[in-house]
Coordinates of C-alpha atoms and ligand atoms in Angstrom, one line a residue:
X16 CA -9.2 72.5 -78.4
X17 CA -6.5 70.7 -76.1
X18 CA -4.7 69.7 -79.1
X19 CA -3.9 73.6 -79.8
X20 CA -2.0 73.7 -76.1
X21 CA 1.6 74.4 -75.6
X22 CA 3.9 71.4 -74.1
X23 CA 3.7 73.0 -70.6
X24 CA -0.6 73.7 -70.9
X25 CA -0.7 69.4 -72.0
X26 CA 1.4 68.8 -68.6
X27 CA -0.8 70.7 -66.2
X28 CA -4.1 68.9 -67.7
X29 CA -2.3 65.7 -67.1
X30 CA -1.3 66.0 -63.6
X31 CA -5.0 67.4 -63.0
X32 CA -6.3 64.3 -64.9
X33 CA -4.1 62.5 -62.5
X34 CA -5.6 63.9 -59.5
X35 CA -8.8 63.5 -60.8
X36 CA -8.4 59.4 -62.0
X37 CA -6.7 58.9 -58.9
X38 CA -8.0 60.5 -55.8
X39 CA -11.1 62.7 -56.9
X40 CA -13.2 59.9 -59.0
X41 CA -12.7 56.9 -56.0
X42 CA -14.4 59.5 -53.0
X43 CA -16.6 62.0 -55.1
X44 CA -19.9 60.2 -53.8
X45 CA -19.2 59.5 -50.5
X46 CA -17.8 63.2 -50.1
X47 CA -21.3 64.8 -51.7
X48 CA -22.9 62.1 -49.4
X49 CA -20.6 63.4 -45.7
X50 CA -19.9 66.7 -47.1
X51 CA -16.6 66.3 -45.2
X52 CA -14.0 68.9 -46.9
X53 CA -11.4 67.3 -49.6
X54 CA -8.5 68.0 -47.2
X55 CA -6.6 65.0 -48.5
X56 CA -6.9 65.9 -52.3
X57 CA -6.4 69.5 -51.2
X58 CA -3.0 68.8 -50.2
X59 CA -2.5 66.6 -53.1
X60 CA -3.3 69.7 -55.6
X61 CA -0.5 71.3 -53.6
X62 CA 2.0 68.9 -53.4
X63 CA 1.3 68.8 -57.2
X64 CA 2.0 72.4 -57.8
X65 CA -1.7 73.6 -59.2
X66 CA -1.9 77.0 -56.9
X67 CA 1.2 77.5 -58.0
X68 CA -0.6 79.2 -61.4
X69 CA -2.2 81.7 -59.7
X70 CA 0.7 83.5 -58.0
X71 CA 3.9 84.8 -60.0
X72 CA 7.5 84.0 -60.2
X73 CA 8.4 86.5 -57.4
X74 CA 6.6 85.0 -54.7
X75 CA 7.2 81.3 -55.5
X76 CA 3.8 81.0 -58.4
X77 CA 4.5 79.5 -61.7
X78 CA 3.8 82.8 -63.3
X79 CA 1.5 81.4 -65.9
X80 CA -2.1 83.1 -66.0
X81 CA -5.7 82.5 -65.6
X82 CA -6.0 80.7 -68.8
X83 CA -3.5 77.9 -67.0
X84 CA -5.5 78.3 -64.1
X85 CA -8.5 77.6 -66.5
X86 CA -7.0 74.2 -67.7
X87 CA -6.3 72.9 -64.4
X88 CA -10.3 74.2 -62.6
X89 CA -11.9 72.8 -66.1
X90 CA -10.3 69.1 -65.5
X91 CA -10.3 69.2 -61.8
X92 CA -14.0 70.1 -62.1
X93 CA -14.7 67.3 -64.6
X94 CA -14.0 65.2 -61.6
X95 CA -15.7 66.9 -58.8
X96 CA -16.8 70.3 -58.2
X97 CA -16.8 70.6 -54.4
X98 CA -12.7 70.5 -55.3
X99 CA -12.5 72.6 -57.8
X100 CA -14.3 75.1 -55.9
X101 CA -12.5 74.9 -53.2
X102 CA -9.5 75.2 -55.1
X103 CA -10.6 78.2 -57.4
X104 CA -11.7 80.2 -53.7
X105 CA -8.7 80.1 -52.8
X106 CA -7.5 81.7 -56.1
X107 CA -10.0 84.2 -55.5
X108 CA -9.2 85.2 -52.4
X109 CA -5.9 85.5 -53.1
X110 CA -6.3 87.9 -56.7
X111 CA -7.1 90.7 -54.2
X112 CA -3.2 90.2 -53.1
X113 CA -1.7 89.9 -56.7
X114 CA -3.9 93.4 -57.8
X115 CA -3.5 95.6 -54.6
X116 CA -1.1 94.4 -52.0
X117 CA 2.6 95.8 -51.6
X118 CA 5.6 94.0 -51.7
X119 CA 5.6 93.3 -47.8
X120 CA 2.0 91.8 -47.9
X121 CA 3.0 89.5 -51.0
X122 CA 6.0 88.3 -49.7
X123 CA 4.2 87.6 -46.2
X124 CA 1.3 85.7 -47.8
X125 CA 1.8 84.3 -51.1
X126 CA 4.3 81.7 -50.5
X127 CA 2.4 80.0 -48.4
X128 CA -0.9 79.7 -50.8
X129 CA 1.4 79.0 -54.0
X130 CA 2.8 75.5 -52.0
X131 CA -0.9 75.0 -50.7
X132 CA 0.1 75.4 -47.4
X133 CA -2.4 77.4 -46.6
X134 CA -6.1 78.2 -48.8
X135 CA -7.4 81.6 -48.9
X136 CA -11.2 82.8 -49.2
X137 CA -13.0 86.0 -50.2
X138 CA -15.5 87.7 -48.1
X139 CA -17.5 90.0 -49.8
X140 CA -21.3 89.0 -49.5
X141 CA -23.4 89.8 -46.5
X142 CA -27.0 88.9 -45.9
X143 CA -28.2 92.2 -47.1
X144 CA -25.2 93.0 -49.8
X145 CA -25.4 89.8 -52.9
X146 CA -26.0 91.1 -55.8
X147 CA -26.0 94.5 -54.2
X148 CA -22.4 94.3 -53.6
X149 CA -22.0 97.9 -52.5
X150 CA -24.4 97.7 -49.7
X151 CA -21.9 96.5 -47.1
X152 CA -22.8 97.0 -43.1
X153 CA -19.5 95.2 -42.5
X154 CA -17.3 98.4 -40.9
X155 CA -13.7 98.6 -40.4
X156 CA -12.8 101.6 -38.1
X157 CA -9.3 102.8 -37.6
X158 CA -8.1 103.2 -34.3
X159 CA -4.2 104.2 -34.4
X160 CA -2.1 101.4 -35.8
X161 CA -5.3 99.5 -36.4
X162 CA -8.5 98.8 -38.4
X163 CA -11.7 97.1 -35.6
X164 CA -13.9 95.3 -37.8
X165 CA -17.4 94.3 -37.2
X166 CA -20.0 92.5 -39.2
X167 CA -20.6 89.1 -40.6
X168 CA -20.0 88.0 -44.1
X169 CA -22.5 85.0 -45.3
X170 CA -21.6 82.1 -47.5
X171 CA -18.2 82.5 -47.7
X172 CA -16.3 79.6 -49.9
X173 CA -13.5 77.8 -47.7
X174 CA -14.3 79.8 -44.7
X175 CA -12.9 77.8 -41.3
X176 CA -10.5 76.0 -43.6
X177 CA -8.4 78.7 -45.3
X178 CA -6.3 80.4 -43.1
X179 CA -5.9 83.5 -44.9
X180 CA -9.4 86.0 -45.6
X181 CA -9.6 88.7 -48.1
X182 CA -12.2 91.0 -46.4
X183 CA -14.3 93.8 -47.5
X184 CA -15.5 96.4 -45.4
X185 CA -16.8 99.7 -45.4
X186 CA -14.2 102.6 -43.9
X187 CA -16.3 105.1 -45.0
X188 CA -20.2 104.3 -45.1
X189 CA -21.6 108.0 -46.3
X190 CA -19.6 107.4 -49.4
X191 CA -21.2 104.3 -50.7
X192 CA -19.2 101.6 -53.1
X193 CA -16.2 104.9 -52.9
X194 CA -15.8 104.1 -48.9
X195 CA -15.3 99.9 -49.4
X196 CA -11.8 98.6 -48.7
X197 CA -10.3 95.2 -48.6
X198 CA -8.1 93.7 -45.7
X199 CA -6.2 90.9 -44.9
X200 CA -7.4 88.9 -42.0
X201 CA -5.9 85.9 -40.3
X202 CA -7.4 83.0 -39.0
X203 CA -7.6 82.8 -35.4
X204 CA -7.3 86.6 -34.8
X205 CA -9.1 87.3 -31.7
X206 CA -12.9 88.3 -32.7
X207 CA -13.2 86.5 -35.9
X208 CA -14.9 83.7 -35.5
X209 CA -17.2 81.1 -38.3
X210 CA -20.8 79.8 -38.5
X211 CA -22.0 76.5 -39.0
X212 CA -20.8 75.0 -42.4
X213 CA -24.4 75.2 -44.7
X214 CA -26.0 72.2 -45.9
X215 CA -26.2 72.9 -49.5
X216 CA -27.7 71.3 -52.7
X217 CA -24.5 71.0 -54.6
X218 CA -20.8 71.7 -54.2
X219 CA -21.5 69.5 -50.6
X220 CA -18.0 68.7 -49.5
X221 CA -16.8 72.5 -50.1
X222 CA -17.2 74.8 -46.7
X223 CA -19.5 77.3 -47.2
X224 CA -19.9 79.7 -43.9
X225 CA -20.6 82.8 -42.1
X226 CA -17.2 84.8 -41.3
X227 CA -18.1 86.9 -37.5
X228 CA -16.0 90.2 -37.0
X229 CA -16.8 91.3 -33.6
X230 CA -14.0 93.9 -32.4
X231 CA -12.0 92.3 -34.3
X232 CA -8.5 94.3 -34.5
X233 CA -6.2 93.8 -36.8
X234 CA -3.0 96.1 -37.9
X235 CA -3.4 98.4 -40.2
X236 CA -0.8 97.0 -42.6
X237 CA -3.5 94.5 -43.1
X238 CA -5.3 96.9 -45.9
X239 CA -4.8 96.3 -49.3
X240 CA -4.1 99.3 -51.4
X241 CA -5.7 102.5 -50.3
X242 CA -8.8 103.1 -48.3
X243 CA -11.6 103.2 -51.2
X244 CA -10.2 101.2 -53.1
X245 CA -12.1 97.9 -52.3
X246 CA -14.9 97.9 -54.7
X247 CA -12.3 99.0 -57.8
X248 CA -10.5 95.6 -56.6
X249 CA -13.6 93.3 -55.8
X250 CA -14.5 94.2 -59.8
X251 CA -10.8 93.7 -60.6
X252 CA -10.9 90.4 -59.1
X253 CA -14.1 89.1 -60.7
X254 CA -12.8 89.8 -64.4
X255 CA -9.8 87.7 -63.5
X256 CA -12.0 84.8 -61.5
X257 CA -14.8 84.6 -64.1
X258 CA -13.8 82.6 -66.5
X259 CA -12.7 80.5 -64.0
X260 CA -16.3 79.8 -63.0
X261 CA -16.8 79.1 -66.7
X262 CA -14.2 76.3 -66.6
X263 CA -15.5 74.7 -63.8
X264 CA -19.4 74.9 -65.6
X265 CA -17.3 73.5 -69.0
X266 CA -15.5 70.9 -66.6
X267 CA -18.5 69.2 -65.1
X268 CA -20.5 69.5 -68.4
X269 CA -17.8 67.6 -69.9
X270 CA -18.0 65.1 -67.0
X271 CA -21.4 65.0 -67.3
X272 CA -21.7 64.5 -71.4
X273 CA -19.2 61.5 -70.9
X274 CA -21.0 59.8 -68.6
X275 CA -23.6 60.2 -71.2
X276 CA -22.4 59.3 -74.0
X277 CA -21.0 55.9 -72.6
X278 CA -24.6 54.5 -70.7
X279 CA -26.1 55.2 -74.6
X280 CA -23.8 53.2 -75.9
X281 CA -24.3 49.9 -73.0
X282 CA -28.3 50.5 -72.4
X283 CA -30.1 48.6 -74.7
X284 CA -34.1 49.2 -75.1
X285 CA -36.4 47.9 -77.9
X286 CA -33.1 45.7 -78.9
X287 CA -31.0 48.2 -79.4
X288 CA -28.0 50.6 -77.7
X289 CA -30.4 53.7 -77.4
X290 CA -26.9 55.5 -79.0
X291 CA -28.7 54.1 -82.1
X292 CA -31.7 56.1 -81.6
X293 CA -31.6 59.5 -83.8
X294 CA -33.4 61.3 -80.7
X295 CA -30.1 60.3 -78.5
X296 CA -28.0 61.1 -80.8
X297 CA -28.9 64.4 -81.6
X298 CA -29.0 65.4 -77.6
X299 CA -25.2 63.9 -77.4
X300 CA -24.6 66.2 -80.6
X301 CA -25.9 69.7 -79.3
X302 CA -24.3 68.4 -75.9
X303 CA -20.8 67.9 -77.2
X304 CA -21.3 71.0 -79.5
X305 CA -22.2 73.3 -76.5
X306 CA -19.4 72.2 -74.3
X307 CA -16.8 72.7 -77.3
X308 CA -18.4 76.6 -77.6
X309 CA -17.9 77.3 -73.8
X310 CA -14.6 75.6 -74.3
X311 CA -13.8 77.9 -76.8
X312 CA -15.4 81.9 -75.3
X313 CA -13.6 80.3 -71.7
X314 CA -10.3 80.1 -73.2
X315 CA -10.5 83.1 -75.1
X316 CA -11.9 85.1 -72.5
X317 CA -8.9 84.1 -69.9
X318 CA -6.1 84.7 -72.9
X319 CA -7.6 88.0 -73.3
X320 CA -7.3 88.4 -69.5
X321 CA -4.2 87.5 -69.5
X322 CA -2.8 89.7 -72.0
X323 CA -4.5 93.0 -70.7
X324 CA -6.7 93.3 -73.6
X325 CA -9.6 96.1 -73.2
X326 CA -12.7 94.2 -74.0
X327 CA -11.5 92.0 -70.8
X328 CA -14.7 92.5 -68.2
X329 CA -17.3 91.8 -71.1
X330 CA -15.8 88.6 -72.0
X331 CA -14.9 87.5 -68.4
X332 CA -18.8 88.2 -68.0
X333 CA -19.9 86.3 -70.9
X334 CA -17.8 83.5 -70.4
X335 CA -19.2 82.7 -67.3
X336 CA -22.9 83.2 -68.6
X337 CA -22.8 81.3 -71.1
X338 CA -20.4 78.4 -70.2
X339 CA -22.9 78.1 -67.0
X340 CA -26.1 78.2 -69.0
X341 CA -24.8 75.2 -71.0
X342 CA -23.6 73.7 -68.1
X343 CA -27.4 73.4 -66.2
X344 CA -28.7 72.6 -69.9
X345 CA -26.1 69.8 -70.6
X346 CA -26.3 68.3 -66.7
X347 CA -30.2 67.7 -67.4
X348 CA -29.8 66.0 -70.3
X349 CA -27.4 63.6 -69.1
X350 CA -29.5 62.8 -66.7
X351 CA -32.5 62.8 -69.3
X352 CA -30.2 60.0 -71.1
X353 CA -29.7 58.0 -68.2
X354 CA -33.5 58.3 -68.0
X355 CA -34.4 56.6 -63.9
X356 CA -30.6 56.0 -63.4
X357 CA -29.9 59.4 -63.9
X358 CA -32.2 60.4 -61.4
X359 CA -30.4 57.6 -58.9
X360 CA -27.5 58.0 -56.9
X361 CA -25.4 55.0 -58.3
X362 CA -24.7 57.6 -61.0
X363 CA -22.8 60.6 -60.7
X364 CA -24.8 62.5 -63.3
X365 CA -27.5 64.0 -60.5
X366 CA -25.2 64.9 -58.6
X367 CA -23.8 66.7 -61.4
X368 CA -26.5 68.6 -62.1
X369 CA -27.1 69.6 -58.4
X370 CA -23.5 70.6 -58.9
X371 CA -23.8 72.7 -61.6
X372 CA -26.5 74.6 -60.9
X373 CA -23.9 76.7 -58.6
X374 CA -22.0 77.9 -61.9
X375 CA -25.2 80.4 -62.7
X376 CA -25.5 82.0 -59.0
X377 CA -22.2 82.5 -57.6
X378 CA -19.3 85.1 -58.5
X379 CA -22.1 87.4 -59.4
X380 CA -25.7 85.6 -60.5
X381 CA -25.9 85.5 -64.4
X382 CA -29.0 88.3 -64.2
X383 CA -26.1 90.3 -62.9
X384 CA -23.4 88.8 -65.8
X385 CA -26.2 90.1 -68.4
X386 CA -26.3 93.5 -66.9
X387 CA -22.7 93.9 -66.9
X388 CA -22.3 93.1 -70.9
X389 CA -25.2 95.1 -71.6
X390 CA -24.1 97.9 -70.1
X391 CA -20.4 98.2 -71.2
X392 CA -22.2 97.2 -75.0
X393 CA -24.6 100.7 -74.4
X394 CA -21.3 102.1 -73.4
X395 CA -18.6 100.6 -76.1
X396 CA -20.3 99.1 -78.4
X397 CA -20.6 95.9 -79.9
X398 CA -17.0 94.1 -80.1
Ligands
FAD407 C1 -22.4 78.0 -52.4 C2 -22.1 79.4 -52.4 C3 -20.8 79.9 -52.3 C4 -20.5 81.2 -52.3 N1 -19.2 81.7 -52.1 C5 -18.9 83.0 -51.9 C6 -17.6 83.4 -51.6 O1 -16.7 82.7 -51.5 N2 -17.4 84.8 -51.3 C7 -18.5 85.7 -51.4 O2 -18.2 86.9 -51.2 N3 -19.7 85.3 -51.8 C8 -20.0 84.0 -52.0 N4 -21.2 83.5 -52.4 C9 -22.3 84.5 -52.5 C10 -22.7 84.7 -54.0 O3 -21.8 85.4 -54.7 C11 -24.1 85.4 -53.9 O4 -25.0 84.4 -53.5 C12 -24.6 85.9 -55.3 O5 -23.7 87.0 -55.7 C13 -26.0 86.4 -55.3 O6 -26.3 87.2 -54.2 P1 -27.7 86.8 -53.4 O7 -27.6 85.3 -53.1 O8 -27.8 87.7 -52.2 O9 -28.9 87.0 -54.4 P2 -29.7 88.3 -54.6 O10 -28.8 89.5 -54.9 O11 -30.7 88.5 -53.4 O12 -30.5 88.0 -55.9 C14 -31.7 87.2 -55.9 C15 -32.2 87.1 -57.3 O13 -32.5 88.5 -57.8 C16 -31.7 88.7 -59.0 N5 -31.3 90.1 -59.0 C17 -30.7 90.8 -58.0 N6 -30.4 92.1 -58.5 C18 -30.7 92.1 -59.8 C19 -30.7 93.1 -60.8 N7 -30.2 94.3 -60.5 N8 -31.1 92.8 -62.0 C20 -31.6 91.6 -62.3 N9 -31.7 90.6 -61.4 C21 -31.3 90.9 -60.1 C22 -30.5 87.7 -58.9 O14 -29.9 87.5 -60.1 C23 -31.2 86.5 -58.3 O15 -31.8 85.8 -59.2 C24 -21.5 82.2 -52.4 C25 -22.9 81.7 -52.6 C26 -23.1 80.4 -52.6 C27 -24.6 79.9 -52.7

């Protein structure tokens, strides 16, 4: 599929193939082993222009799309996805910007996150709001010029590194998902602090933490759009960062189906590269066949994304599903083909899979993807 890519699409998979060759591949292990964050590659990505795609012309962004954005997660992710994360959260917390924030609040913000200067993060899950997304406790009262937040948000991506917090919170609890709105909050405003950064199975290096609102006041110009509005934007933001999820899931498939297909064709067993073995071969077929689909429903999901098109949600939705499915499928059976090594450190492919697995659970669980397609399908139709 990356022959079919425009001049400008080629160049931003080559300076992420770059990054990846020379700064992600060398530290991937030891970072999954310390979990320390990726700062160093993290600046690289921004001296090499990658947030850049997710902000427009105006404020300093490239003005490309998500399908741009796609290119760059998928190869980024090939390498590692503890930096593609932490690169795509900071996407994600900034969408909420793009889609509801006024000219004042994208001039003061985006700059900043399109040089990489600074890294955003989204804060919608609490401990009793995952799935559930409208059952926030998280309240943001206004108090003259203000808005005084309290609550605590739980396994936020890139929270204590990013300096700049899209936060939900209710303003009006009787009215349910109708009462949510979003708000910009700065780090190191007095009464927003962090937890401890989790100890996770995959996605190691990336910070996942709590974010603590107690009293926190911050000025009411800090609301994005109107009050209420917050759910209709959470939603917004999710079409536009799913099939960003699905490029990461296709990227560290594809890492994971090369690693693959080159220890079948060095491991030798009953006198013979076990790439000569019909059983192998037909794993490395459905593998490479699998990753080319998701490929394929990724990319066309984000171009339809891009261009506005109705059917957008559903085939956000469906791109992550399925591009995440495969993804868990096609990490096991690398490891399957690596047969003990894959289960050993000294390869990358377990780690891989412990990687992967995040694909199907965050961004909305794929129960939840299933739902949503089903749903707008009883609604719509089939496309
Ligand atoms: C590493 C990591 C990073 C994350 N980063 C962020 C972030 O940056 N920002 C953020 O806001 N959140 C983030 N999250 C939170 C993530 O989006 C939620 O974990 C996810 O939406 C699921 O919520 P939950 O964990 O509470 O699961 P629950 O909602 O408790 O679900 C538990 C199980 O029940 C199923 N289930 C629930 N409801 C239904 C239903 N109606 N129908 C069928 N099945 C259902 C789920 O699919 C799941 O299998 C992150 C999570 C992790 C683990």
């Amino acid at each position: 599929m990356h022959d079919l890519l425009t001049d400008e699409q080629k160049m931003i998979l080559d300076i992420s193939k770059q990054i990846v060759d020379q700064r992600i591949m060398p530290v991937r292990a030891e970072l999954d082993e310390t979990r320390e964050y990726p700062w160093e590659i993290i600046k690289e990505i921004g001296k090499s222009d990658l947030f850049r795609l997710f902000i427009s012309e105006e404020y300093e962004g490239m003005g490309t799309g998500i399908f741009e954005v796609c290119l760059a997660t998928e190869e980024l992710s090939r390498g590692d996805l503890s930096v593609a994360t932490s690169f795509a959260a900071s996407g994600l917390g900034l969408i909420p910007i793009n889609i509801a924030g006024n000219d004042e609040q994208k001039k003061k913000y985006l700059p900043k996150l399109a040089s990489g200067e600074k890294l955003a993060a989204f804060g919608l899950t609490e401990a009793e709001a995952g799935s559930d997304a409208g059952s926030l406790r998280t309240t943001a009262v206004k108090d003259g010029d203000h808005y005084i937040l309290n609550g605590t948000k739980q396994w936020i991506t890139n929270a204590g590194e990013a300096d700049i917090y899209s936060v939900f919170a209710m303003t009006d609890p009787n009215k349910g998902i109708r009462g949510a709105s979003v708000f910009i909050v700065e780090k190191g405003t007095p009464g927003f602090d962090f937890g401890k950064k989790e100890d996770k199975l995959g996605i190691r290096a990336s910070a996942t933490r709590e974010l603590i609102f107690t009293d926190c006041k911050i000025p009411k110009q800090n609301l994005l759009g109107r009050e209420g509005t917050g759910f209709i934007t959470a939603m917004k933001t999710f079409d536009e960062s799913r099939p960003v999820v699905g490029a990461q899931a296709v990227g560290v498939a594809q890492g994971a189906l090369e690693e693959a297909l080159e220890y079948s064709k060095v491991r030798k067993q009953f006198g013979a590269p076990i790439s000569s073995f019909q059983a192998i071969q037909h794993m490395l077929a459905d593998m490479a066949t699998e990753v080319e689909a998701a490929r394929a429903l990724v990319y066309h999901a984000a171009k339809v994304i891009d261009s506005g098109g109705k059917n957008g949600s559903r085939l956000s939705a469906m791109s992550k599903l399925f591009a995440s499915d495969m993804a868990m499928k096609v990490t096991v059976d690398a490891v399957q083909i690596l047969g003990g090594y894959g289960y050993m450190k000294e390869y990358p492919v377990e780690k891989m899979m412990r990687d992967a697995k995040i694909t199907q659970i965050y961004e909305g669980t794929n129960q939840i993807q299933r739902n949503i397609i089903a749903l707008d399908m009883i609604k719509r139709g089939v496309l």
